[in-house]
mmCIF file of N, CA and C and ligand atoms in Angstrom:
data_model
loop_
_atom_site.group_PDB
_atom_site.id
_atom_site.type_symbol
_atom_site.label_atom_id
_atom_site.label_comp_id
_atom_site.label_asym_id
_atom_site.label_seq_id
_atom_site.Cartn_x
_atom_site.Cartn_y
_atom_site.Cartn_z
ATOM 1 N N MET A 275 -54.890 -48.531 70.799
ATOM 2 C CA MET A 275 -54.169 -48.719 69.539
ATOM 3 C C MET A 275 -54.592 -50.043 68.904
ATOM 4 N N ILE A 276 -54.918 -50.019 67.638
ATOM 5 C CA ILE A 276 -55.193 -51.265 66.938
ATOM 6 C C ILE A 276 -53.911 -51.763 66.300
ATOM 7 N N VAL A 277 -53.878 -53.048 66.001
ATOM 8 C CA VAL A 277 -52.628 -53.659 65.541
ATOM 9 C C VAL A 277 -52.106 -52.992 64.281
ATOM 10 N N ASP A 278 -52.988 -52.636 63.355
ATOM 11 C CA ASP A 278 -52.512 -52.037 62.108
ATOM 12 C C ASP A 278 -51.726 -50.755 62.356
ATOM 13 N N ASP A 279 -52.089 -50.010 63.417
ATOM 14 C CA ASP A 279 -51.369 -48.773 63.721
ATOM 15 C C ASP A 279 -49.936 -49.043 64.146
ATOM 16 N N LEU A 280 -49.706 -50.249 64.674
ATOM 17 C CA LEU A 280 -48.366 -50.598 65.146
ATOM 18 C C LEU A 280 -47.344 -50.530 64.016
ATOM 19 N N PHE A 281 -47.780 -50.798 62.811
ATOM 20 C CA PHE A 281 -46.824 -50.837 61.705
ATOM 21 C C PHE A 281 -46.266 -49.456 61.367
ATOM 22 N N ASP A 282 -46.911 -48.397 61.890
ATOM 23 C CA ASP A 282 -46.339 -47.060 61.732
ATOM 24 C C ASP A 282 -45.168 -46.855 62.674
ATOM 25 N N LEU A 283 -45.025 -47.750 63.648
ATOM 26 C CA LEU A 283 -44.016 -47.570 64.692
ATOM 27 C C LEU A 283 -42.886 -48.590 64.600
ATOM 28 N N VAL A 284 -42.863 -49.336 63.527
ATOM 29 C CA VAL A 284 -41.803 -50.337 63.390
ATOM 30 C C VAL A 284 -41.077 -50.173 62.058
ATOM 31 N N SER A 285 -39.862 -50.656 62.047
ATOM 32 C CA SER A 285 -39.119 -50.759 60.793
ATOM 33 C C SER A 285 -38.423 -52.114 60.818
ATOM 34 N N TYR A 286 -37.929 -52.517 59.693
ATOM 35 C CA TYR A 286 -37.345 -53.858 59.588
ATOM 36 C C TYR A 286 -35.973 -53.792 58.924
ATOM 37 N N ARG A 287 -35.109 -54.659 59.366
ATOM 38 C CA ARG A 287 -33.895 -54.990 58.619
ATOM 39 C C ARG A 287 -34.003 -56.496 58.380
ATOM 40 N N ILE A 288 -34.330 -56.846 57.177
ATOM 41 C CA ILE A 288 -34.701 -58.230 56.884
ATOM 42 C C ILE A 288 -33.480 -59.067 56.518
ATOM 43 N N HIS A 289 -33.297 -60.156 57.249
ATOM 44 C CA HIS A 289 -32.221 -61.097 56.941
ATOM 45 C C HIS A 289 -32.659 -61.955 55.751
ATOM 46 N N PRO A 290 -31.725 -62.320 54.879
ATOM 47 C CA PRO A 290 -32.130 -63.109 53.709
ATOM 48 C C PRO A 290 -32.657 -64.504 54.055
ATOM 49 N N GLU A 291 -32.300 -65.019 55.222
ATOM 50 C CA GLU A 291 -32.819 -66.336 55.622
ATOM 51 C C GLU A 291 -33.928 -66.172 56.655
ATOM 52 N N ALA A 292 -34.994 -66.921 56.474
ATOM 53 C CA ALA A 292 -36.128 -66.838 57.394
ATOM 54 C C ALA A 292 -35.733 -67.296 58.794
ATOM 55 N N HIS A 293 -36.182 -66.569 59.807
ATOM 56 C CA HIS A 293 -35.908 -66.961 61.198
ATOM 57 C C HIS A 293 -36.977 -67.898 61.737
ATOM 58 N N ILE A 294 -38.050 -68.064 60.986
ATOM 59 C CA ILE A 294 -39.101 -69.016 61.337
ATOM 60 C C ILE A 294 -39.327 -69.911 60.134
ATOM 61 N N VAL A 295 -39.352 -71.202 60.387
ATOM 62 C CA VAL A 295 -39.604 -72.164 59.299
ATOM 63 C C VAL A 295 -40.836 -72.972 59.680
ATOM 64 N N VAL A 296 -41.757 -73.072 58.748
ATOM 65 C CA VAL A 296 -43.000 -73.811 58.986
ATOM 66 C C VAL A 296 -42.958 -75.111 58.197
ATOM 67 N N ASP A 297 -43.202 -76.191 58.897
ATOM 68 C CA ASP A 297 -43.200 -77.519 58.285
ATOM 69 C C ASP A 297 -44.570 -77.780 57.660
ATOM 70 N N ALA A 298 -44.639 -77.659 56.356
ATOM 71 C CA ALA A 298 -45.923 -77.818 55.668
ATOM 72 C C ALA A 298 -46.526 -79.198 55.922
ATOM 73 N N GLU A 299 -45.680 -80.193 56.080
ATOM 74 C CA GLU A 299 -46.189 -81.544 56.373
ATOM 75 C C GLU A 299 -46.909 -81.556 57.717
ATOM 76 N N GLY A 300 -46.325 -80.832 58.678
ATOM 77 C CA GLY A 300 -46.937 -80.766 59.996
ATOM 78 C C GLY A 300 -48.283 -80.058 59.988
ATOM 79 N N CYS A 301 -48.479 -79.207 58.987
ATOM 80 C CA CYS A 301 -49.735 -78.442 58.896
ATOM 81 C C CYS A 301 -50.865 -79.240 58.253
ATOM 82 N N LYS A 302 -50.510 -80.316 57.577
ATOM 83 C CA LYS A 302 -51.550 -81.098 56.925
ATOM 84 C C LYS A 302 -52.542 -81.585 57.968
ATOM 85 N N ASP A 303 -53.807 -81.433 57.661
ATOM 86 C CA ASP A 303 -54.881 -81.885 58.544
ATOM 87 C C ASP A 303 -54.983 -81.097 59.847
ATOM 88 N N CYS A 304 -54.289 -79.960 59.936
ATOM 89 C CA CYS A 304 -54.472 -79.112 61.116
ATOM 90 C C CYS A 304 -55.886 -78.547 61.048
ATOM 91 N N ALA A 305 -56.687 -78.841 62.043
ATOM 92 C CA ALA A 305 -58.108 -78.489 61.981
ATOM 93 C C ALA A 305 -58.357 -77.015 62.284
ATOM 94 N N HIS A 306 -57.533 -76.402 63.112
ATOM 95 C CA HIS A 306 -57.868 -75.039 63.559
ATOM 96 C C HIS A 306 -57.105 -73.938 62.824
ATOM 97 N N ARG A 307 -55.917 -74.250 62.306
ATOM 98 C CA ARG A 307 -55.077 -73.254 61.609
ATOM 99 C C ARG A 307 -55.010 -71.956 62.407
ATOM 100 N N ALA A 308 -54.731 -72.124 63.675
ATOM 101 C CA ALA A 308 -54.757 -70.975 64.584
ATOM 102 C C ALA A 308 -53.767 -69.889 64.181
ATOM 103 N N CYS A 309 -52.690 -70.277 63.555
ATOM 104 C CA CYS A 309 -51.683 -69.298 63.136
ATOM 105 C C CYS A 309 -52.268 -68.275 62.172
ATOM 106 N N THR A 310 -53.215 -68.684 61.355
ATOM 107 C CA THR A 310 -53.716 -67.801 60.305
ATOM 108 C C THR A 310 -54.583 -66.665 60.847
ATOM 109 N N PHE A 311 -55.102 -66.809 62.044
ATOM 110 C CA PHE A 311 -55.888 -65.703 62.598
ATOM 111 C C PHE A 311 -55.305 -65.125 63.871
ATOM 112 N N SER A 312 -54.213 -65.679 64.367
ATOM 113 C CA SER A 312 -53.627 -65.131 65.595
ATOM 114 C C SER A 312 -52.362 -64.324 65.345
ATOM 115 N N CYS A 313 -51.746 -64.472 64.205
ATOM 116 C CA CYS A 313 -50.529 -63.689 63.915
ATOM 117 C C CYS A 313 -50.917 -62.237 63.665
ATOM 118 N N PRO A 314 -50.426 -61.300 64.475
ATOM 119 C CA PRO A 314 -50.815 -59.900 64.299
ATOM 120 C C PRO A 314 -50.275 -59.286 63.014
ATOM 121 N N ALA A 315 -49.241 -59.890 62.445
ATOM 122 C CA ALA A 315 -48.651 -59.357 61.214
ATOM 123 C C ALA A 315 -49.171 -60.068 59.969
ATOM 124 N N ARG A 316 -50.084 -60.994 60.172
ATOM 125 C CA ARG A 316 -50.688 -61.752 59.063
ATOM 126 C C ARG A 316 -49.613 -62.452 58.206
ATOM 127 N N CYS A 317 -48.655 -63.017 58.877
ATOM 128 C CA CYS A 317 -47.592 -63.745 58.170
ATOM 129 C C CYS A 317 -48.086 -65.090 57.647
ATOM 130 N N TYR A 318 -49.131 -65.618 58.260
ATOM 131 C CA TYR A 318 -49.685 -66.921 57.863
ATOM 132 C C TYR A 318 -50.998 -66.694 57.128
ATOM 133 N N THR A 319 -51.138 -67.310 55.985
ATOM 134 C CA THR A 319 -52.404 -67.224 55.249
ATOM 135 C C THR A 319 -52.770 -68.604 54.729
ATOM 136 N N TRP A 320 -54.055 -68.818 54.626
ATOM 137 C CA TRP A 320 -54.538 -70.071 54.048
ATOM 138 C C TRP A 320 -54.786 -69.855 52.563
ATOM 139 N N SER A 321 -54.160 -70.650 51.723
ATOM 140 C CA SER A 321 -54.343 -70.567 50.278
ATOM 141 C C SER A 321 -55.357 -71.624 49.850
ATOM 142 N N GLU A 322 -56.516 -71.172 49.422
ATOM 143 C CA GLU A 322 -57.518 -72.116 48.894
ATOM 144 C C GLU A 322 -56.986 -72.782 47.631
ATOM 145 N N GLU A 323 -56.308 -71.985 46.814
ATOM 146 C CA GLU A 323 -55.799 -72.493 45.537
ATOM 147 C C GLU A 323 -54.813 -73.644 45.743
ATOM 148 N N ARG A 324 -53.920 -73.476 46.698
ATOM 149 C CA ARG A 324 -52.909 -74.508 46.948
ATOM 150 C C ARG A 324 -53.306 -75.466 48.071
ATOM 151 N N ALA A 325 -54.384 -75.135 48.747
ATOM 152 C CA ALA A 325 -54.862 -75.954 49.858
ATOM 153 C C ALA A 325 -53.756 -76.177 50.891
ATOM 154 N N ARG A 326 -53.130 -75.068 51.256
ATOM 155 C CA ARG A 326 -52.065 -75.157 52.250
ATOM 156 C C ARG A 326 -51.872 -73.811 52.949
ATOM 157 N N VAL A 327 -51.258 -73.870 54.105
ATOM 158 C CA VAL A 327 -50.893 -72.653 54.810
ATOM 159 C C VAL A 327 -49.611 -72.109 54.195
ATOM 160 N N GLU A 328 -49.611 -70.819 53.900
ATOM 161 C CA GLU A 328 -48.411 -70.185 53.370
ATOM 162 C C GLU A 328 -47.885 -69.203 54.403
ATOM 163 N N PHE A 329 -46.577 -69.054 54.423
ATOM 164 C CA PHE A 329 -45.937 -68.239 55.452
ATOM 165 C C PHE A 329 -44.904 -67.317 54.815
ATOM 166 N N ALA A 330 -44.905 -66.067 55.269
ATOM 167 C CA ALA A 330 -43.884 -65.098 54.850
ATOM 168 C C ALA A 330 -43.354 -64.420 56.104
ATOM 169 N N TYR A 331 -42.058 -64.440 56.289
ATOM 170 C CA TYR A 331 -41.476 -64.004 57.559
ATOM 171 C C TYR A 331 -41.158 -62.509 57.629
ATOM 172 N N GLU A 332 -41.176 -61.827 56.512
ATOM 173 C CA GLU A 332 -40.615 -60.473 56.452
ATOM 174 C C GLU A 332 -41.286 -59.474 57.410
ATOM 175 N N ALA A 333 -42.583 -59.591 57.612
ATOM 176 C CA ALA A 333 -43.303 -58.625 58.458
ATOM 177 C C ALA A 333 -43.438 -59.097 59.906
ATOM 178 N N CYS A 334 -42.731 -60.150 60.261
ATOM 179 C CA CYS A 334 -42.854 -60.733 61.603
ATOM 180 C C CYS A 334 -42.494 -59.712 62.687
ATOM 181 N N LEU A 335 -43.323 -59.671 63.731
ATOM 182 C CA LEU A 335 -43.114 -58.767 64.865
ATOM 183 C C LEU A 335 -42.390 -59.460 66.016
ATOM 184 N N GLU A 336 -42.034 -60.720 65.832
ATOM 185 C CA GLU A 336 -41.276 -61.501 66.824
ATOM 186 C C GLU A 336 -42.019 -61.605 68.150
ATOM 187 N N CYS A 337 -43.347 -61.754 68.064
ATOM 188 C CA CYS A 337 -44.154 -61.814 69.281
ATOM 189 C C CYS A 337 -44.213 -63.219 69.878
ATOM 190 N N GLY A 338 -43.978 -64.236 69.069
ATOM 191 C CA GLY A 338 -43.998 -65.613 69.563
ATOM 192 C C GLY A 338 -45.364 -66.270 69.581
ATOM 193 N N THR A 339 -46.391 -65.576 69.164
ATOM 194 C CA THR A 339 -47.744 -66.133 69.226
ATOM 195 C C THR A 339 -47.869 -67.420 68.424
ATOM 196 N N CYS A 340 -47.303 -67.453 67.239
ATOM 197 C CA CYS A 340 -47.459 -68.644 66.389
ATOM 198 C C CYS A 340 -46.832 -69.865 67.051
ATOM 199 N N LEU A 341 -45.737 -69.671 67.751
ATOM 200 C CA LEU A 341 -45.108 -70.791 68.434
ATOM 201 C C LEU A 341 -46.016 -71.316 69.544
ATOM 202 N N LEU A 342 -46.710 -70.420 70.207
ATOM 203 C CA LEU A 342 -47.588 -70.818 71.315
ATOM 204 C C LEU A 342 -48.854 -71.513 70.826
ATOM 205 N N VAL A 343 -49.425 -71.034 69.729
ATOM 206 C CA VAL A 343 -50.720 -71.584 69.299
ATOM 207 C C VAL A 343 -50.581 -72.862 68.483
ATOM 208 N N CYS A 344 -49.409 -73.132 67.935
ATOM 209 C CA CYS A 344 -49.235 -74.328 67.112
ATOM 210 C C CYS A 344 -49.028 -75.543 68.018
ATOM 211 N N ASP A 345 -49.992 -76.419 68.016
ATOM 212 C CA ASP A 345 -49.923 -77.596 68.878
ATOM 213 C C ASP A 345 -49.427 -78.832 68.132
ATOM 214 N N ARG A 346 -48.876 -78.616 66.924
ATOM 215 C CA ARG A 346 -48.382 -79.748 66.137
ATOM 216 C C ARG A 346 -46.872 -79.661 65.919
ATOM 217 N N LYS A 347 -46.241 -78.748 66.629
ATOM 218 C CA LYS A 347 -44.786 -78.571 66.528
ATOM 219 C C LYS A 347 -44.339 -78.346 65.082
ATOM 220 N N ALA A 348 -45.144 -77.607 64.345
ATOM 221 C CA ALA A 348 -44.832 -77.339 62.934
ATOM 222 C C ALA A 348 -44.028 -76.056 62.758
ATOM 223 N N VAL A 349 -43.838 -75.316 63.856
ATOM 224 C CA VAL A 349 -43.165 -74.022 63.771
ATOM 225 C C VAL A 349 -41.784 -74.118 64.414
ATOM 226 N N ASP A 350 -40.759 -73.925 63.596
ATOM 227 C CA ASP A 350 -39.373 -73.876 64.076
ATOM 228 C C ASP A 350 -39.020 -72.400 64.221
ATOM 229 N N TRP A 351 -38.948 -71.925 65.453
ATOM 230 C CA TRP A 351 -38.943 -70.486 65.733
ATOM 231 C C TRP A 351 -37.615 -70.061 66.347
ATOM 232 N N HIS A 352 -37.023 -69.030 65.764
ATOM 233 C CA HIS A 352 -35.812 -68.410 66.319
ATOM 234 C C HIS A 352 -35.924 -66.904 66.121
ATOM 235 N N TYR A 353 -35.215 -66.167 66.964
ATOM 236 C CA TYR A 353 -35.065 -64.746 66.662
ATOM 237 C C TYR A 353 -34.138 -64.602 65.458
ATOM 238 N N PRO A 354 -34.261 -63.517 64.714
ATOM 239 C CA PRO A 354 -33.302 -63.266 63.634
ATOM 240 C C PRO A 354 -31.909 -63.030 64.225
ATOM 241 N N PRO A 355 -30.863 -63.150 63.412
ATOM 242 C CA PRO A 355 -29.519 -62.846 63.908
ATOM 243 C C PRO A 355 -29.448 -61.392 64.391
ATOM 244 N N GLY A 356 -28.491 -61.119 65.261
ATOM 245 C CA GLY A 356 -28.346 -59.785 65.839
ATOM 246 C C GLY A 356 -28.317 -58.689 64.789
ATOM 247 N N GLY A 357 -29.067 -57.636 65.050
ATOM 248 C CA GLY A 357 -29.113 -56.508 64.131
ATOM 249 C C GLY A 357 -30.178 -56.628 63.052
ATOM 250 N N TYR A 358 -30.819 -57.800 62.972
ATOM 251 C CA TYR A 358 -31.869 -58.017 61.963
ATOM 252 C C TYR A 358 -33.223 -58.158 62.641
ATOM 253 N N GLY A 359 -34.239 -58.064 61.816
ATOM 254 C CA GLY A 359 -35.602 -58.242 62.304
ATOM 255 C C GLY A 359 -36.295 -56.911 62.536
ATOM 256 N N VAL A 360 -37.302 -56.962 63.390
ATOM 257 C CA VAL A 360 -38.133 -55.780 63.620
ATOM 258 C C VAL A 360 -37.461 -54.828 64.609
ATOM 259 N N ARG A 361 -37.693 -53.548 64.395
ATOM 260 C CA ARG A 361 -37.252 -52.529 65.342
ATOM 261 C C ARG A 361 -38.482 -51.718 65.729
ATOM 262 N N PHE A 362 -38.690 -51.555 67.034
ATOM 263 C CA PHE A 362 -39.846 -50.823 67.518
ATOM 264 C C PHE A 362 -39.452 -49.392 67.863
ATOM 265 N N ARG A 363 -40.225 -48.451 67.406
ATOM 266 C CA ARG A 363 -40.003 -47.042 67.725
ATOM 267 C C ARG A 363 -41.206 -46.575 68.538
ATOM 268 N N LEU A 364 -41.180 -46.792 69.838
ATOM 269 C CA LEU A 364 -42.346 -46.535 70.670
ATOM 270 C C LEU A 364 -42.268 -45.181 71.371
ATOM 271 N N THR A 365 -41.251 -44.397 71.115
ATOM 272 C CA THR A 365 -41.168 -43.052 71.725
ATOM 273 C C THR A 365 -41.068 -42.013 70.645
HETATM 274 S S1 SF4 B 222 -51.307 -73.959 63.790
HETATM 275 FE FE1 SF4 B 222 -49.341 -75.025 63.346
HETATM 276 S S2 SF4 B 222 -49.932 -76.933 62.347
HETATM 277 FE FE2 SF4 B 222 -51.730 -75.592 62.297
HETATM 278 S S3 SF4 B 222 -51.598 -74.577 60.279
HETATM 279 FE FE3 SF4 B 222 -50.580 -73.233 61.790
HETATM 280 S S4 SF4 B 222 -48.391 -73.777 61.739
HETATM 281 FE FE4 SF4 B 222 -49.544 -75.420 60.726
HETATM 282 S S1 SF4 B 223 -43.784 -64.417 65.895
HETATM 283 FE FE1 SF4 B 223 -45.728 -63.244 65.948
HETATM 284 S S2 SF4 B 223 -45.597 -61.817 64.229
HETATM 285 FE FE2 SF4 B 223 -44.009 -63.386 63.897
HETATM 286 S S3 SF4 B 223 -44.980 -64.900 62.573
HETATM 287 FE FE3 SF4 B 223 -45.276 -65.600 64.712
HETATM 288 S S4 SF4 B 223 -47.267 -64.728 65.348
HETATM 289 FE FE4 SF4 B 223 -46.625 -63.667 63.477
#
């Protein structure tokens, strides 16, 4: 299974407040921007126009990868409140 196929097996109940907050100041001068290529949901993107990492939480799969790869403590990570977030339908 490739990652894109996973989105056929998930649904979301999106909370109005983001469960992950990215500190843009902490991202300044980050040389590797590992979040932008390791997030399976592509929640992190590099904006050439704004010269900054942009983040959108809505498609988050709650895998925790971004928290692990960020070595600058720029990611404030929590699960969404109960009943919100991603739901996996694997059967
Ligand atoms: S890896 Fe961390 S510090 Fe680097 S761009 Fe991503 S969130 Fe920012
Ligand atoms: S927890 Fe996983 S899916 Fe969610 S933003 Fe981080 S890397 Fe992407």
